[in-house]
Short mmCIF file of N, CA and C in Angstrom, two decimals:
data_model
loop_
_atom_site.label_atom_id
_atom_site.label_comp_id
_atom_site.label_asym_id
_atom_site.label_seq_id
_atom_site.Cartn_x
_atom_site.Cartn_y
_atom_site.Cartn_z
N UNK A 1297 -35.20 -11.03 -160.41
CA UNK A 1297 -33.48 -11.37 -159.08
C UNK A 1297 -32.65 -11.24 -159.64
N UNK A 1298 -31.59 -10.47 -158.13
CA UNK A 1298 -29.89 -9.90 -158.80
C UNK A 1298 -29.78 -11.49 -158.81
N UNK A 1299 -28.52 -11.34 -159.48
CA UNK A 1299 -27.68 -12.73 -158.52
C UNK A 1299 -27.63 -12.98 -157.40
N UNK A 1300 -27.05 -13.59 -156.85
CA UNK A 1300 -26.71 -13.97 -155.21
C UNK A 1300 -28.36 -13.79 -154.67
N UNK A 1301 -28.70 -13.50 -154.74
CA UNK A 1301 -30.51 -12.87 -153.92
C UNK A 1301 -31.17 -14.62 -154.27
N UNK A 1302 -31.86 -14.46 -153.19
CA UNK A 1302 -32.40 -16.24 -152.70
C UNK A 1302 -33.91 -15.49 -152.35
N UNK A 1303 -34.47 -16.42 -152.98
CA UNK A 1303 -36.11 -17.18 -153.62
C UNK A 1303 -36.14 -17.22 -151.86
N UNK A 1304 -37.03 -16.60 -150.89
CA UNK A 1304 -37.82 -17.11 -149.87
C UNK A 1304 -38.89 -17.65 -149.96
N UNK A 1305 -39.62 -19.11 -149.53
CA UNK A 1305 -40.90 -19.44 -150.04
C UNK A 1305 -40.95 -19.69 -148.41
N UNK A 1306 -42.00 -19.65 -148.03
CA UNK A 1306 -42.72 -19.83 -146.17
C UNK A 1306 -43.94 -20.86 -146.70
N UNK A 1307 -43.73 -22.02 -145.50
CA UNK A 1307 -44.97 -22.81 -145.58
C UNK A 1307 -45.54 -22.23 -143.86
N UNK A 1308 -46.38 -23.02 -143.74
CA UNK A 1308 -47.28 -22.09 -142.34
C UNK A 1308 -47.75 -24.18 -141.96
N UNK A 1309 -47.39 -23.90 -140.45
CA UNK A 1309 -47.67 -25.20 -140.03
C UNK A 1309 -48.24 -24.63 -138.57
N UNK A 1310 -50.01 -24.60 -139.74
CA UNK A 1310 -50.79 -24.47 -138.81
C UNK A 1310 -50.97 -25.82 -136.77
N UNK A 1311 -51.12 -24.94 -136.85
CA UNK A 1311 -51.38 -25.99 -135.07
C UNK A 1311 -53.21 -25.82 -134.52
N UNK A 1312 -53.43 -26.71 -133.98
CA UNK A 1312 -54.77 -26.18 -133.99
C UNK A 1312 -54.78 -28.13 -132.93
N UNK A 1313 -55.14 -27.82 -132.07
CA UNK A 1313 -55.54 -28.56 -130.99
C UNK A 1313 -55.00 -30.67 -131.11
N UNK A 1314 -53.54 -29.60 -130.73
CA UNK A 1314 -52.44 -30.68 -130.52
C UNK A 1314 -52.03 -31.29 -132.66
N UNK A 1315 -52.78 -30.98 -133.05
CA UNK A 1315 -52.51 -31.06 -134.40
C UNK A 1315 -51.54 -30.11 -135.23
N UNK A 1316 -51.52 -30.83 -136.72
CA UNK A 1316 -51.10 -29.17 -137.87
C UNK A 1316 -50.92 -30.12 -138.56
N UNK A 1317 -52.12 -29.20 -140.03
CA UNK A 1317 -52.08 -28.95 -141.09
C UNK A 1317 -51.11 -29.45 -141.79
N UNK A 1318 -51.53 -30.68 -142.74
CA UNK A 1318 -50.80 -30.77 -143.73
C UNK A 1318 -51.57 -31.15 -145.02
N UNK A 1319 -50.85 -31.15 -146.27
CA UNK A 1319 -52.01 -30.18 -147.85
C UNK A 1319 -51.01 -31.66 -148.81
N UNK A 1320 -51.96 -32.47 -149.11
CA UNK A 1320 -51.63 -33.02 -150.93
C UNK A 1320 -51.86 -31.92 -152.24
N UNK A 1321 -50.29 -32.10 -152.58
CA UNK A 1321 -50.23 -31.72 -153.74
C UNK A 1321 -50.50 -31.85 -154.72
N UNK A 1322 -51.64 -31.45 -156.09
CA UNK A 1322 -52.16 -31.44 -156.92
C UNK A 1322 -51.18 -30.91 -158.27
N UNK A 1323 -50.43 -30.04 -157.79
CA UNK A 1323 -49.28 -29.41 -159.31
C UNK A 1323 -48.23 -28.14 -159.01
N UNK A 1324 -47.94 -29.22 -159.12
CA UNK A 1324 -46.99 -29.05 -160.48
C UNK A 1324 -47.00 -31.20 -160.53
N UNK A 1325 -47.16 -31.81 -161.52
CA UNK A 1325 -46.89 -33.27 -161.99
C UNK A 1325 -46.37 -33.73 -161.23
N UNK A 1326 -44.30 -32.91 -160.81
CA UNK A 1326 -43.32 -33.75 -160.16
C UNK A 1326 -44.00 -34.22 -158.88
N UNK A 1327 -44.30 -32.93 -158.09
CA UNK A 1327 -44.68 -32.67 -157.10
C UNK A 1327 -46.31 -32.93 -156.81
N UNK A 1328 -46.78 -33.58 -158.10
CA UNK A 1328 -49.11 -34.04 -156.71
C UNK A 1328 -48.30 -35.50 -156.40
N UNK A 1329 -48.92 -35.33 -155.45
CA UNK A 1329 -49.16 -36.82 -154.77
C UNK A 1329 -48.53 -36.63 -152.97
N UNK A 1330 -47.69 -35.22 -153.09
CA UNK A 1330 -46.71 -35.40 -151.83
C UNK A 1330 -47.12 -34.41 -151.02
N UNK A 1331 -47.02 -34.75 -150.11
CA UNK A 1331 -47.48 -33.96 -148.78
C UNK A 1331 -46.63 -32.47 -148.24
N UNK A 1332 -47.67 -31.26 -148.24
CA UNK A 1332 -46.80 -30.23 -147.49
C UNK A 1332 -47.56 -29.59 -146.55
N UNK A 1333 -45.97 -28.36 -146.08
CA UNK A 1333 -47.55 -27.23 -145.51
C UNK A 1333 -47.74 -26.18 -146.26
N UNK A 1334 -48.99 -25.73 -146.23
CA UNK A 1334 -49.20 -24.91 -147.34
C UNK A 1334 -48.68 -23.75 -146.87
N UNK A 1335 -49.08 -23.01 -148.34
CA UNK A 1335 -47.69 -21.90 -148.25
C UNK A 1335 -46.63 -21.47 -149.76
N UNK A 1336 -45.91 -20.45 -149.86
CA UNK A 1336 -45.89 -19.82 -151.03
C UNK A 1336 -44.47 -18.92 -150.96
N UNK A 1337 -44.43 -18.66 -151.80
CA UNK A 1337 -43.05 -17.87 -152.81
C UNK A 1337 -43.45 -16.79 -151.81
N UNK A 1338 -42.69 -15.84 -151.34
CA UNK A 1338 -42.32 -14.92 -150.39
C UNK A 1338 -42.24 -13.85 -151.68
N UNK A 1339 -44.02 -12.34 -152.12
CA UNK A 1339 -43.73 -11.65 -153.30
C UNK A 1339 -42.24 -10.63 -152.92
N UNK A 1340 -41.86 -9.44 -154.21
CA UNK A 1340 -41.40 -8.40 -153.65
C UNK A 1340 -41.96 -7.34 -152.31
N UNK A 1341 -41.21 -7.08 -152.06
CA UNK A 1341 -41.60 -5.45 -151.07
C UNK A 1341 -42.52 -6.65 -150.01
N UNK A 1342 -43.11 -7.70 -150.02
CA UNK A 1342 -43.90 -8.60 -148.79
C UNK A 1342 -42.98 -9.38 -147.86
N UNK A 1343 -43.45 -9.57 -146.56
CA UNK A 1343 -42.53 -9.86 -145.21
C UNK A 1343 -42.93 -11.00 -145.54
N UNK A 1344 -42.32 -12.08 -144.60
CA UNK A 1344 -42.73 -13.26 -144.80
C UNK A 1344 -44.20 -13.83 -143.96
N UNK A 1345 -44.06 -12.88 -142.74
CA UNK A 1345 -45.59 -12.83 -142.00
C UNK A 1345 -47.16 -12.53 -143.06
N UNK A 1346 -46.45 -11.30 -144.26
CA UNK A 1346 -48.01 -11.17 -145.43
C UNK A 1346 -47.68 -12.41 -146.29
N UNK A 1347 -47.08 -13.22 -146.79
CA UNK A 1347 -46.71 -14.05 -148.02
C UNK A 1347 -47.48 -15.55 -147.05
N UNK A 1348 -47.64 -15.80 -146.11
CA UNK A 1348 -47.53 -16.41 -145.07
C UNK A 1348 -49.56 -16.35 -146.12
N UNK A 1349 -49.72 -15.51 -145.26
CA UNK A 1349 -50.93 -15.17 -144.79
C UNK A 1349 -51.98 -15.30 -146.21
N UNK A 1350 -51.37 -14.10 -146.90
CA UNK A 1350 -52.26 -14.34 -148.45
C UNK A 1350 -52.00 -15.55 -149.24
N UNK A 1351 -50.71 -16.14 -148.51
CA UNK A 1351 -50.93 -17.81 -149.68
C UNK A 1351 -51.95 -18.42 -148.98
N UNK A 1352 -52.30 -18.99 -146.79
CA UNK A 1352 -52.92 -19.72 -146.64
C UNK A 1352 -54.80 -19.06 -146.79
N UNK A 1353 -55.29 -17.74 -147.32
CA UNK A 1353 -56.42 -17.07 -147.68
C UNK A 1353 -56.25 -17.47 -149.21
N UNK A 1354 -55.40 -17.46 -150.19
CA UNK A 1354 -55.23 -18.27 -151.12
C UNK A 1354 -55.92 -19.48 -150.98
N UNK A 1355 -54.22 -20.41 -151.18
CA UNK A 1355 -54.91 -21.81 -151.26
C UNK A 1355 -55.57 -23.07 -149.49
N UNK A 1356 -56.48 -21.95 -148.77
CA UNK A 1356 -57.03 -23.15 -147.93
C UNK A 1356 -58.29 -22.16 -147.48
N UNK A 1357 -58.50 -20.95 -147.95
CA UNK A 1357 -59.72 -19.64 -147.91
C UNK A 1357 -59.73 -20.11 -146.29
N UNK A 1358 -58.53 -19.54 -145.52
CA UNK A 1358 -58.50 -19.13 -143.95
C UNK A 1358 -57.22 -18.27 -143.83
N UNK A 1359 -58.00 -17.36 -142.37
CA UNK A 1359 -57.82 -16.16 -142.72
C UNK A 1359 -56.71 -16.95 -141.11
N UNK A 1360 -55.13 -17.06 -141.26
CA UNK A 1360 -54.40 -16.94 -140.08
C UNK A 1360 -53.53 -15.97 -139.67
N UNK A 1361 -53.24 -16.51 -138.58
CA UNK A 1361 -52.02 -15.22 -137.41
C UNK A 1361 -50.20 -16.21 -137.21
N UNK A 1362 -49.48 -15.98 -138.09
CA UNK A 1362 -48.13 -16.58 -138.36
C UNK A 1362 -47.92 -15.76 -136.08
N UNK A 1363 -47.54 -17.44 -136.44
CA UNK A 1363 -46.72 -17.04 -134.52
C UNK A 1363 -45.55 -17.22 -134.71
N UNK A 1364 -44.64 -18.14 -134.93
CA UNK A 1364 -43.33 -17.80 -135.08
C UNK A 1364 -42.23 -18.87 -136.04
N UNK A 1365 -41.65 -18.37 -136.83
CA UNK A 1365 -40.39 -19.02 -137.57
C UNK A 1365 -39.36 -19.82 -136.97
N UNK A 1366 -39.83 -21.05 -137.43
CA UNK A 1366 -38.65 -22.15 -136.92
C UNK A 1366 -37.62 -21.82 -137.43
N UNK A 1367 -36.33 -22.17 -136.33
CA UNK A 1367 -35.35 -22.25 -136.98
C UNK A 1367 -33.84 -22.34 -137.63
N UNK A 1368 -34.63 -23.36 -138.26
CA UNK A 1368 -34.21 -24.29 -140.06
C UNK A 1368 -34.79 -23.43 -141.21
N UNK A 1369 -34.07 -23.86 -142.06
CA UNK A 1369 -34.40 -23.25 -143.49
C UNK A 1369 -33.83 -24.14 -144.73
N UNK A 1370 -34.83 -24.75 -145.12
CA UNK A 1370 -34.24 -26.14 -146.21
C UNK A 1370 -34.15 -25.69 -147.33
N UNK A 1371 -32.88 -26.11 -147.83
CA UNK A 1371 -32.61 -25.23 -149.84
C UNK A 1371 -33.11 -26.28 -150.28
N UNK A 1372 -34.79 -25.80 -151.60
CA UNK A 1372 -34.69 -25.96 -152.76
C UNK A 1372 -33.72 -27.26 -153.59
N UNK A 1373 -34.18 -28.02 -153.87
CA UNK A 1373 -33.79 -28.39 -155.36
C UNK A 1373 -33.29 -28.02 -156.34
N UNK A 1374 -31.70 -26.99 -156.11
CA UNK A 1374 -31.13 -25.95 -158.03
C UNK A 1374 -31.97 -26.11 -158.84
N UNK A 1375 -32.39 -25.54 -159.46
CA UNK A 1375 -32.78 -26.35 -161.38
C UNK A 1375 -31.88 -24.69 -162.03
N UNK A 1376 -31.39 -25.16 -163.15
CA UNK A 1376 -30.44 -24.00 -163.69
C UNK A 1376 -31.81 -23.20 -163.92
N UNK A 1377 -30.60 -21.80 -164.42
CA UNK A 1377 -31.09 -20.46 -164.19
C UNK A 1377 -32.46 -20.00 -163.65
N UNK A 1378 -32.25 -20.38 -162.03
CA UNK A 1378 -33.05 -20.64 -161.37
C UNK A 1378 -32.31 -20.40 -159.75
N UNK A 1379 -32.92 -18.86 -159.32
CA UNK A 1379 -32.41 -18.73 -158.27
C UNK A 1379 -32.10 -19.52 -156.98
N UNK A 1380 -31.33 -19.61 -155.93
CA UNK A 1380 -31.27 -20.55 -154.85
C UNK A 1380 -32.61 -19.84 -154.28
N UNK A 1381 -33.88 -21.00 -154.16
CA UNK A 1381 -34.89 -20.87 -152.76
C UNK A 1381 -34.93 -21.57 -151.92
N UNK A 1382 -35.13 -21.59 -150.68
CA UNK A 1382 -35.02 -21.85 -149.51
C UNK A 1382 -37.17 -21.86 -148.94
N UNK A 1383 -36.77 -23.29 -147.70
CA UNK A 1383 -38.60 -23.82 -147.36
C UNK A 1383 -37.53 -22.53 -146.11
N UNK A 1384 -38.75 -21.98 -145.62
CA UNK A 1384 -39.12 -21.24 -143.57
C UNK A 1384 -39.95 -21.77 -143.63
N UNK A 1385 -40.59 -22.39 -142.35
CA UNK A 1385 -42.08 -22.50 -141.45
C UNK A 1385 -41.85 -22.25 -140.08
N UNK A 1386 -43.28 -21.58 -140.73
CA UNK A 1386 -43.66 -20.62 -139.25
C UNK A 1386 -44.69 -21.41 -138.16
N UNK A 1387 -45.04 -21.13 -137.72
CA UNK A 1387 -46.47 -21.78 -136.77
C UNK A 1387 -47.25 -20.83 -136.17
N UNK A 1388 -48.41 -20.94 -136.56
CA UNK A 1388 -49.12 -20.86 -137.68
C UNK A 1388 -50.43 -21.01 -135.81
N UNK A 1389 -51.93 -20.02 -136.40
CA UNK A 1389 -53.15 -20.18 -134.97
C UNK A 1389 -54.24 -20.45 -136.76
N UNK A 1390 -55.08 -21.13 -136.91
CA UNK A 1390 -56.17 -19.97 -137.25
C UNK A 1390 -57.00 -18.93 -136.89
N UNK A 1391 -57.10 -17.36 -137.38
CA UNK A 1391 -58.23 -16.40 -136.64
C UNK A 1391 -60.20 -17.31 -137.57
N UNK A 1392 -59.57 -17.75 -138.74
CA UNK A 1392 -61.34 -17.86 -139.17
C UNK A 1392 -60.64 -18.40 -140.35
N UNK A 1393 -62.48 -19.41 -140.24
CA UNK A 1393 -62.41 -20.29 -141.90
C UNK A 1393 -61.90 -21.68 -140.77
N UNK A 1394 -62.81 -22.97 -141.77
CA UNK A 1394 -62.28 -24.36 -141.92
C UNK A 1394 -61.55 -24.54 -143.77
N UNK A 1395 -60.17 -25.01 -143.34
CA UNK A 1395 -58.99 -25.21 -144.45
C UNK A 1395 -60.25 -26.16 -145.55
N UNK A 1396 -60.26 -25.81 -146.49
CA UNK A 1396 -60.84 -26.12 -148.05
C UNK A 1396 -59.83 -26.86 -148.75
N UNK A 1397 -59.74 -27.30 -149.84
CA UNK A 1397 -60.03 -27.59 -150.36
C UNK A 1397 -59.38 -27.07 -151.90
N UNK A 1398 -58.56 -25.89 -151.87
CA UNK A 1398 -58.85 -25.30 -153.24
C UNK A 1398 -58.02 -25.40 -154.26
N UNK A 1399 -56.70 -25.46 -154.34
CA UNK A 1399 -55.89 -25.86 -154.70
C UNK A 1399 -55.23 -27.38 -154.49
N UNK A 1400 -55.13 -27.95 -153.13
CA UNK A 1400 -54.75 -29.78 -153.39
C UNK A 1400 -55.64 -30.78 -153.61
N UNK A 1401 -55.16 -32.35 -153.53
CA UNK A 1401 -55.58 -33.11 -153.62
C UNK A 1401 -56.68 -33.11 -152.26
N UNK A 1402 -56.01 -33.07 -150.97
CA UNK A 1402 -56.21 -33.44 -149.89
C UNK A 1402 -55.93 -32.61 -148.63
N UNK A 1403 -56.84 -32.40 -147.96
CA UNK A 1403 -55.87 -32.47 -146.27
C UNK A 1403 -56.14 -32.74 -145.32
N UNK A 1404 -55.09 -32.61 -144.14
CA UNK A 1404 -55.19 -33.79 -143.27
C UNK A 1404 -54.73 -32.99 -141.90
N UNK A 1405 -55.38 -33.54 -140.55
CA UNK A 1405 -55.26 -32.39 -139.61
C UNK A 1405 -53.80 -34.43 -139.02
N UNK A 1406 -52.27 -33.82 -138.25
CA UNK A 1406 -51.64 -35.07 -137.95
C UNK A 1406 -51.66 -34.81 -136.66
N UNK A 1407 -51.51 -35.30 -135.82
CA UNK A 1407 -50.76 -35.26 -133.84
C UNK A 1407 -49.31 -35.52 -134.31
N UNK A 1408 -48.54 -35.29 -133.61
CA UNK A 1408 -47.03 -35.85 -133.26
C UNK A 1408 -47.24 -37.39 -134.02
N UNK A 1409 -47.46 -38.10 -133.63
CA UNK A 1409 -48.15 -40.11 -133.78
C UNK A 1409 -48.11 -40.03 -135.15
N UNK A 1410 -48.55 -39.07 -135.65
CA UNK A 1410 -49.09 -39.63 -137.30
C UNK A 1410 -48.52 -38.89 -138.56
N UNK A 1411 -47.46 -38.05 -137.21
CA UNK A 1411 -46.75 -36.81 -138.83
C UNK A 1411 -45.66 -37.69 -139.95
N UNK A 1412 -45.84 -39.26 -139.35
CA UNK A 1412 -44.85 -39.92 -140.37
C UNK A 1412 -45.75 -40.39 -141.39
N UNK A 1413 -47.30 -40.58 -141.52
CA UNK A 1413 -48.37 -42.11 -141.67
C UNK A 1413 -48.55 -41.08 -143.44
N UNK A 1414 -47.85 -39.84 -143.81
CA UNK A 1414 -48.21 -38.88 -145.58
C UNK A 1414 -46.48 -39.26 -145.96
N UNK A 1415 -46.53 -38.95 -146.82
CA UNK A 1415 -45.20 -39.57 -147.98
C UNK A 1415 -44.86 -37.58 -148.16
N UNK A 1416 -44.20 -37.27 -147.21
CA UNK A 1416 -43.93 -35.86 -147.12
C UNK A 1416 -43.26 -35.76 -148.72
N UNK A 1417 -42.89 -33.97 -148.73
CA UNK A 1417 -42.27 -34.31 -150.18
C UNK A 1417 -40.77 -33.96 -149.59
N UNK A 1418 -39.56 -33.46 -150.24
CA UNK A 1418 -38.59 -33.64 -149.33
C UNK A 1418 -38.14 -32.61 -148.46
N UNK A 1419 -38.49 -31.47 -148.91
CA UNK A 1419 -38.34 -30.11 -148.84
C UNK A 1419 -38.65 -29.62 -147.22
N UNK A 1420 -39.92 -30.65 -147.33
CA UNK A 1420 -41.14 -30.46 -145.86
C UNK A 1420 -40.26 -31.27 -145.30
N UNK A 1421 -39.78 -32.32 -145.16
CA UNK A 1421 -39.77 -33.36 -144.10
C UNK A 1421 -39.18 -33.35 -143.21
N UNK A 1422 -37.46 -32.54 -143.70
CA UNK A 1422 -37.05 -32.16 -142.50
C UNK A 1422 -37.44 -31.51 -141.62
N UNK A 1423 -38.19 -30.11 -141.31
CA UNK A 1423 -39.11 -30.03 -140.70
C UNK A 1423 -39.75 -30.94 -140.01
N UNK A 1424 -40.55 -31.68 -139.38
CA UNK A 1424 -41.39 -32.78 -139.47
C UNK A 1424 -40.78 -32.85 -137.64
N UNK A 1425 -38.79 -33.06 -137.07
CA UNK A 1425 -39.25 -33.31 -135.95
C UNK A 1425 -39.25 -32.60 -135.17
N UNK A 1426 -38.73 -31.13 -135.34
CA UNK A 1426 -39.10 -29.53 -135.01
C UNK A 1426 -40.76 -29.33 -134.93
N UNK A 1427 -41.71 -29.55 -136.31
CA UNK A 1427 -43.65 -29.52 -135.81
C UNK A 1427 -43.51 -30.67 -134.62
N UNK A 1428 -42.82 -31.60 -134.55
CA UNK A 1428 -42.89 -32.56 -133.95
C UNK A 1428 -42.97 -32.08 -131.70
N UNK A 1429 -41.68 -31.01 -132.00
CA UNK A 1429 -41.32 -30.47 -130.60
C UNK A 1429 -42.41 -29.93 -130.80
N UNK A 1430 -43.29 -29.07 -131.26
CA UNK A 1430 -44.12 -28.08 -131.10
C UNK A 1430 -45.40 -28.43 -130.72
N UNK A 1431 -45.79 -29.45 -131.29
CA UNK A 1431 -47.49 -29.98 -131.54
C UNK A 1431 -46.89 -30.42 -129.36
N UNK A 1432 -46.47 -31.11 -129.25
CA UNK A 1432 -46.09 -31.77 -127.62
C UNK A 1432 -46.61 -31.11 -126.89
N UNK A 1433 -46.31 -29.77 -126.71
CA UNK A 1433 -46.64 -28.44 -125.33
C UNK A 1433 -48.20 -28.03 -125.92
N UNK A 1434 -48.93 -28.69 -126.66
CA UNK A 1434 -49.84 -27.81 -127.77
C UNK A 1434 -51.43 -28.73 -127.29
N UNK A 1435 -50.94 -30.05 -126.98
CA UNK A 1435 -51.65 -31.12 -126.30
C UNK A 1435 -52.54 -30.34 -125.24
N UNK A 1436 -54.17 -30.58 -125.87
CA UNK A 1436 -55.18 -30.32 -125.24
C UNK A 1436 -54.52 -30.19 -123.40
N UNK A 1437 -54.01 -31.16 -122.90
CA UNK A 1437 -54.19 -31.19 -121.41
C UNK A 1437 -52.87 -29.95 -120.91
N UNK A 1438 -52.06 -30.10 -121.43
CA UNK A 1438 -51.08 -29.31 -121.48
C UNK A 1438 -51.28 -27.69 -121.56
N UNK A 1439 -51.83 -28.05 -122.61
CA UNK A 1439 -52.43 -26.47 -122.83
C UNK A 1439 -53.55 -25.70 -122.32
N UNK A 1440 -54.51 -26.80 -120.96
CA UNK A 1440 -55.72 -26.07 -120.33
C UNK A 1440 -54.35 -25.69 -118.62
N UNK A 1441 -53.18 -26.29 -118.27
CA UNK A 1441 -52.46 -26.32 -117.57
C UNK A 1441 -51.77 -24.47 -117.88
N UNK A 1442 -51.76 -24.12 -119.30
CA UNK A 1442 -50.65 -23.02 -119.24
C UNK A 1442 -51.56 -22.25 -118.78
N UNK A 1443 -53.04 -22.53 -118.27
CA UNK A 1443 -53.75 -20.59 -118.43
C UNK A 1443 -54.22 -20.71 -116.91
#
């Protein structure tokens, strides 16, 4: 990675029935037990959407469709000798499969009311209000009105 380049990490806010999927990290040890939106690094030559699809397949054994990138991006803590890294969160829908534990300790579906019930990692926590706003119109009653 050349000087000045930014490492993009994508996270998936997978939404179903007015709830979002949260995943509890197993590794690395420094993050073990913290909660995140599943995802990972965008590889060279890969779009953010392609990375999101690949990461969800690898981490959760599901196929997703990225919908929209939330406008915020959050910097990861800087590490000496490493490039600047940012997290970008995408909303996504499940196309196939039920999320399962492949790389995580636990998975939970969280509603706007329960989003604060888990200990979010510092890079994921700034997205909670954005996710809460996205979830509000996805409640069962309002989604029926949209049809």
